[in-house]
CSV table of C-alpha atoms in Angstrom, one decimal:
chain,number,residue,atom,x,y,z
A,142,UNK,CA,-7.6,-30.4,-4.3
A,143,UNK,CA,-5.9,-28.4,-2.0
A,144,UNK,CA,-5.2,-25.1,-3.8
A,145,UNK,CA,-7.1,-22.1,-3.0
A,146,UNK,CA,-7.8,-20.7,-6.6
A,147,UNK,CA,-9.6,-24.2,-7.5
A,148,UNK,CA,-13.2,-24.0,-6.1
A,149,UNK,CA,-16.3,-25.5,-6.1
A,150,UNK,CA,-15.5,-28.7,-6.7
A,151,UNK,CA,-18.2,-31.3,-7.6
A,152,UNK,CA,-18.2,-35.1,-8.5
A,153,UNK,CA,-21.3,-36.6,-10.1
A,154,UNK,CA,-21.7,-38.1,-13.7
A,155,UNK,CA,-18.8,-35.5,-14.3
A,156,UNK,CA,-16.2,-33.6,-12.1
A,157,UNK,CA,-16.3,-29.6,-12.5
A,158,UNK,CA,-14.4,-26.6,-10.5
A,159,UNK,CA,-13.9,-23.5,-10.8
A,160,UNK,CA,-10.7,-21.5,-11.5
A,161,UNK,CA,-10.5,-17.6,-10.4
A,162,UNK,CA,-9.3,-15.0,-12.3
A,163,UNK,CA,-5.3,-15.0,-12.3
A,164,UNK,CA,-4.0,-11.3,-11.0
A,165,UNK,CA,-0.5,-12.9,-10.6
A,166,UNK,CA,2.6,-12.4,-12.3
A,167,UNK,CA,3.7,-16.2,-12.2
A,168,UNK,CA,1.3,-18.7,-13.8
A,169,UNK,CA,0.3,-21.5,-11.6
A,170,UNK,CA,-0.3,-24.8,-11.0
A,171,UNK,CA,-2.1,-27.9,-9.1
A,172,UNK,CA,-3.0,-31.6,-8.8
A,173,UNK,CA,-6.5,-32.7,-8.4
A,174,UNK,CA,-6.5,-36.1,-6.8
A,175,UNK,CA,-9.1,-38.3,-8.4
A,176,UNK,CA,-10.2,-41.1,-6.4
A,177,UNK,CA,-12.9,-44.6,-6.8
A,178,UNK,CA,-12.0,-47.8,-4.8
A,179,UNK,CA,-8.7,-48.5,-4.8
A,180,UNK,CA,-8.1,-46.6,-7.9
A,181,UNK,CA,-6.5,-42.9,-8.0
A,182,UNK,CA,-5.9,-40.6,-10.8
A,183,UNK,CA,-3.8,-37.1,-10.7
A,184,UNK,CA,-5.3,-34.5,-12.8
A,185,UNK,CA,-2.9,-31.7,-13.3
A,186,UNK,CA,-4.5,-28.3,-14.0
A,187,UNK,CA,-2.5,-25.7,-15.7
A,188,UNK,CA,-3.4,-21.8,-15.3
A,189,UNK,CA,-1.5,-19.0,-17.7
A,190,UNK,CA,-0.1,-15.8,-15.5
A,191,UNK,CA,-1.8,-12.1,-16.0
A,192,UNK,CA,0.5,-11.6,-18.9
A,193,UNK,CA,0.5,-14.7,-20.9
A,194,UNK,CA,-1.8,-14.9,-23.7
A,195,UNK,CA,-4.0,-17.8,-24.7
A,196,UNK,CA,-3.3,-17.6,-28.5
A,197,UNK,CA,0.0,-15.5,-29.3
A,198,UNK,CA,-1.3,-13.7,-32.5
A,199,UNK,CA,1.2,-14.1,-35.5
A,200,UNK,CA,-0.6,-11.3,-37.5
A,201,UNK,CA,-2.3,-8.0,-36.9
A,202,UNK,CA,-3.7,-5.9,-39.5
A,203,UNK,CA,-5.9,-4.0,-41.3
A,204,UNK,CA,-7.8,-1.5,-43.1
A,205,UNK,CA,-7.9,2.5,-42.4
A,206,UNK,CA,-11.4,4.1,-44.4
A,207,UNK,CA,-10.4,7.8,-42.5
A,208,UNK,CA,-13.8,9.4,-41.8
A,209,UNK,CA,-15.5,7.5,-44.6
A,210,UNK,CA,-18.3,5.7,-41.8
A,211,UNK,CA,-17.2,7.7,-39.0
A,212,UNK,CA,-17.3,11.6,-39.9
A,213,UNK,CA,-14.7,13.3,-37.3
A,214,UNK,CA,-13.2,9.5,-36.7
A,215,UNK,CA,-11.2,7.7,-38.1
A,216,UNK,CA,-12.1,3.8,-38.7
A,217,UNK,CA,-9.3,0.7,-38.8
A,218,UNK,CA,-11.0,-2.4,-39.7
A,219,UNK,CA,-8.4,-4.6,-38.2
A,220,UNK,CA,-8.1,-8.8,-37.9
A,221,UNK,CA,-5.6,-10.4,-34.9
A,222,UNK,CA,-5.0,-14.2,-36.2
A,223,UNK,CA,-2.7,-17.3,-35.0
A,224,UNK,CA,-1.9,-17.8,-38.6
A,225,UNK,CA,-3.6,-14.5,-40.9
A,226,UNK,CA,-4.4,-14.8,-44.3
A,227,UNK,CA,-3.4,-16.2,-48.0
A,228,UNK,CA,-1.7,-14.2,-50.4
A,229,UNK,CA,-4.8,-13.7,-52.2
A,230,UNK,CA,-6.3,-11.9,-48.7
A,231,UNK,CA,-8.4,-15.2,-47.8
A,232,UNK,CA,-8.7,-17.1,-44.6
A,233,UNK,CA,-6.4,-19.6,-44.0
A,234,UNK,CA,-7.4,-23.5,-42.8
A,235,UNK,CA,-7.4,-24.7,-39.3
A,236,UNK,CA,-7.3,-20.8,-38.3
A,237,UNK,CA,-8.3,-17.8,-35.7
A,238,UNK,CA,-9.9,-14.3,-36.8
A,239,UNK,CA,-10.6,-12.1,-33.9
A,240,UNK,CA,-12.2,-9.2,-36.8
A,241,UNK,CA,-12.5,-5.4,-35.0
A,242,UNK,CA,-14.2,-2.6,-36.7
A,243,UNK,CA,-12.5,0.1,-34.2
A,244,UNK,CA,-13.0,4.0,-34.2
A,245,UNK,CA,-10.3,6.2,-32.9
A,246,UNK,CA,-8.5,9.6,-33.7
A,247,UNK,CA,-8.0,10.5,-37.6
A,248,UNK,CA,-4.9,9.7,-38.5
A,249,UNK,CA,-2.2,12.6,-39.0
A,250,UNK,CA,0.5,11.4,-40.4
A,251,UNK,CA,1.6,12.1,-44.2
A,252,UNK,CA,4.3,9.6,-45.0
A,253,UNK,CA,1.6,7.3,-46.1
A,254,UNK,CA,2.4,4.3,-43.2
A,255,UNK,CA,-0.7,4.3,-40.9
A,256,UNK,CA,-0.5,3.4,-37.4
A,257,UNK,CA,-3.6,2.4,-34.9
A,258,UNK,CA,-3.4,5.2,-32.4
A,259,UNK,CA,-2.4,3.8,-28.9
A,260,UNK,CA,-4.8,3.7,-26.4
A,261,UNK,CA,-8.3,1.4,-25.4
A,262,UNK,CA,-11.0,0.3,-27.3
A,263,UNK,CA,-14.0,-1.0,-25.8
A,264,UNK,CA,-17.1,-2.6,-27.2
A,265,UNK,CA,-19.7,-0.4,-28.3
A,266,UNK,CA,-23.3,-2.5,-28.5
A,267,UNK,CA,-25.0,1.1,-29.8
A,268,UNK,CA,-25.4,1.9,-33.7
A,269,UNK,CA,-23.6,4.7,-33.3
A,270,UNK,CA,-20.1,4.5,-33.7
A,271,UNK,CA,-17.9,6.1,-30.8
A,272,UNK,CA,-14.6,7.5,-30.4
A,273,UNK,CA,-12.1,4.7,-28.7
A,274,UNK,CA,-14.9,1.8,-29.2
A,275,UNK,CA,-15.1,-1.6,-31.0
A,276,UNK,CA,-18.4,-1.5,-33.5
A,277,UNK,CA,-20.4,-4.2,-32.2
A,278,UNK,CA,-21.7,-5.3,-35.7
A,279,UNK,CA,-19.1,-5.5,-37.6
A,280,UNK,CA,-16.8,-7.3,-35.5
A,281,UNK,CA,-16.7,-11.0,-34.1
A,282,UNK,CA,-14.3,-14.1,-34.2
A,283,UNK,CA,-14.7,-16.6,-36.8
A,284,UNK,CA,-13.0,-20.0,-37.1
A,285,UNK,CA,-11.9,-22.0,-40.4
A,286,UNK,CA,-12.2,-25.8,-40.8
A,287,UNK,CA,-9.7,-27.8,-42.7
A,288,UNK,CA,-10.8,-26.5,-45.9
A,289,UNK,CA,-10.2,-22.6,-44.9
A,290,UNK,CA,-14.4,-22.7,-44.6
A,291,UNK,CA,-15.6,-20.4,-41.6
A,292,UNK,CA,-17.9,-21.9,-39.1
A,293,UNK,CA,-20.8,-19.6,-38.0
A,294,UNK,CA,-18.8,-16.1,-36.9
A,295,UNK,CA,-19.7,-15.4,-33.1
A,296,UNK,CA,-20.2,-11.5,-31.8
A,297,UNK,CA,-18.6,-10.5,-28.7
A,298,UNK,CA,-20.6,-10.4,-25.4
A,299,UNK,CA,-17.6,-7.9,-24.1
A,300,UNK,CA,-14.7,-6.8,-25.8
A,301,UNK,CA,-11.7,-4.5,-24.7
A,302,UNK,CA,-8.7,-3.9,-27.1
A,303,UNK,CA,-5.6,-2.2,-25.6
A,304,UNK,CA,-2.9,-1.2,-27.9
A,305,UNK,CA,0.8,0.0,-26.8
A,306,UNK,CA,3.8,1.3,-28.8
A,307,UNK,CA,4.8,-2.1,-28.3
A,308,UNK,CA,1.7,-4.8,-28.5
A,309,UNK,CA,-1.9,-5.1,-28.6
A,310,UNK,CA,-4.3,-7.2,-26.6
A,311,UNK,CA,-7.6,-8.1,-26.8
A,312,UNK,CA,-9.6,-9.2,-23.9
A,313,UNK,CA,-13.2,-10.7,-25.0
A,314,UNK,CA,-16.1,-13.0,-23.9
A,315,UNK,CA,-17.7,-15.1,-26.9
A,316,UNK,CA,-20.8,-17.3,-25.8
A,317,UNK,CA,-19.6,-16.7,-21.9
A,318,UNK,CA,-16.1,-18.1,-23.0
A,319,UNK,CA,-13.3,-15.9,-22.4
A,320,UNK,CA,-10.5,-15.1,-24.9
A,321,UNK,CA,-7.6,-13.3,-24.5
A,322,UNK,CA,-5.3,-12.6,-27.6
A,323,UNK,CA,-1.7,-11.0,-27.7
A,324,UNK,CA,0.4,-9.7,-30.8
A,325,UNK,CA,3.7,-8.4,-29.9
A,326,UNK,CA,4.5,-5.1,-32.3
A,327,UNK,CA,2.4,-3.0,-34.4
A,328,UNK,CA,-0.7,-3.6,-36.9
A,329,UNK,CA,0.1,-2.9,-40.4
A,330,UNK,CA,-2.4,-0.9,-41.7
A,331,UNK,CA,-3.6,-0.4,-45.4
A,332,UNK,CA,-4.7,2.4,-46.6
A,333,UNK,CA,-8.3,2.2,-47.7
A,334,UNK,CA,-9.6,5.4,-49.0
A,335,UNK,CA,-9.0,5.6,-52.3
């Protein structure tokens, strides 16, 4: 392979690399010429730009408890999800739940539609819940089956949740894998206190 970001290559019972970090604007691409005897394979490998999420989140949303847990916070308990949830508020089959129990400002506002203030939320391993962090343990990613049934939810190693006027992604490490989840818009937010 002659591309710069693809390193480390080694052949033994398996082939491995390793693939940097992409800091670019365009996403990228490259063969990997396979070769045994007069046989030859072309592996292509495929790598997403900065800005380009590995699951595009179809739903974002949530739960606001005020300073219930979180005296002089306020507390969103929020899901992002390729495909979100039944009617009756259960997971869905075959689906994503990236589940963050985030503490930020209280909200304000008095025309009873709660927004997740703007800014970055990071993950907090502490008991102690934190203004602009991610609890650690309530939150972790949880996958369905078929069936809608969960495997085994995973914590985060790291977690970092930006949110804009305009989108919200989540940058995290599960088991040393690295996710990276976008939802273009706004969480809808329920109000919980009551």
């Amino acid at each position: 392979c002659k591309a710069s970001w693809i390193t480390d290559l080694t052949v033994g019972d398996t082939i491995t690399f390793y693939i940097s970090v992409n800091e670019t604007e365009e996403a990228r691409i490259a063969p990997i010429l396979i070769s045994y005897g007069n046989n030859h394979v072309q592996v292509i490998v495929k790598q997403l730009s900065k800005n380009e999420a590995a699951l595009k989140a179809s739903f974002f949303g949530g739960e606001y408890y005020g300073s219930l847990y979180s005296p002089g916070m306020g507390n969103y308990y929020v899901h992002l999800s390729d495909n979100g949830f039944t009617d009756a508020g259960m997971d869905k089959p075959n689906s994503k739940y990236y589940a963050l129990d985030l503490y930020g400002p209280l909200y304000e506002g008095t025309d009873g539609e709660i927004t997740l203030p703007v800014g970055t939320y990071m993950l907090n391993t502490d008991s102690k819940a934190t203004i602009w962090s991610i609890g650690y343990k309530d939150s972790g990613y949880r996958e369905t089956n078929e069936d809608g049934a969960s495997y085994e939810p995973s914590a985060y190693d790291n977690a970092k949740l930006v949110v804009t006027e305009e989108r919200a992604t989540l940058t995290c490490t599960i088991e040393g894998t690295e996710h990276k989840v976008v939802f273009e818009g706004t969480a809808t937010i329920i109000d919980a206190r009551e």
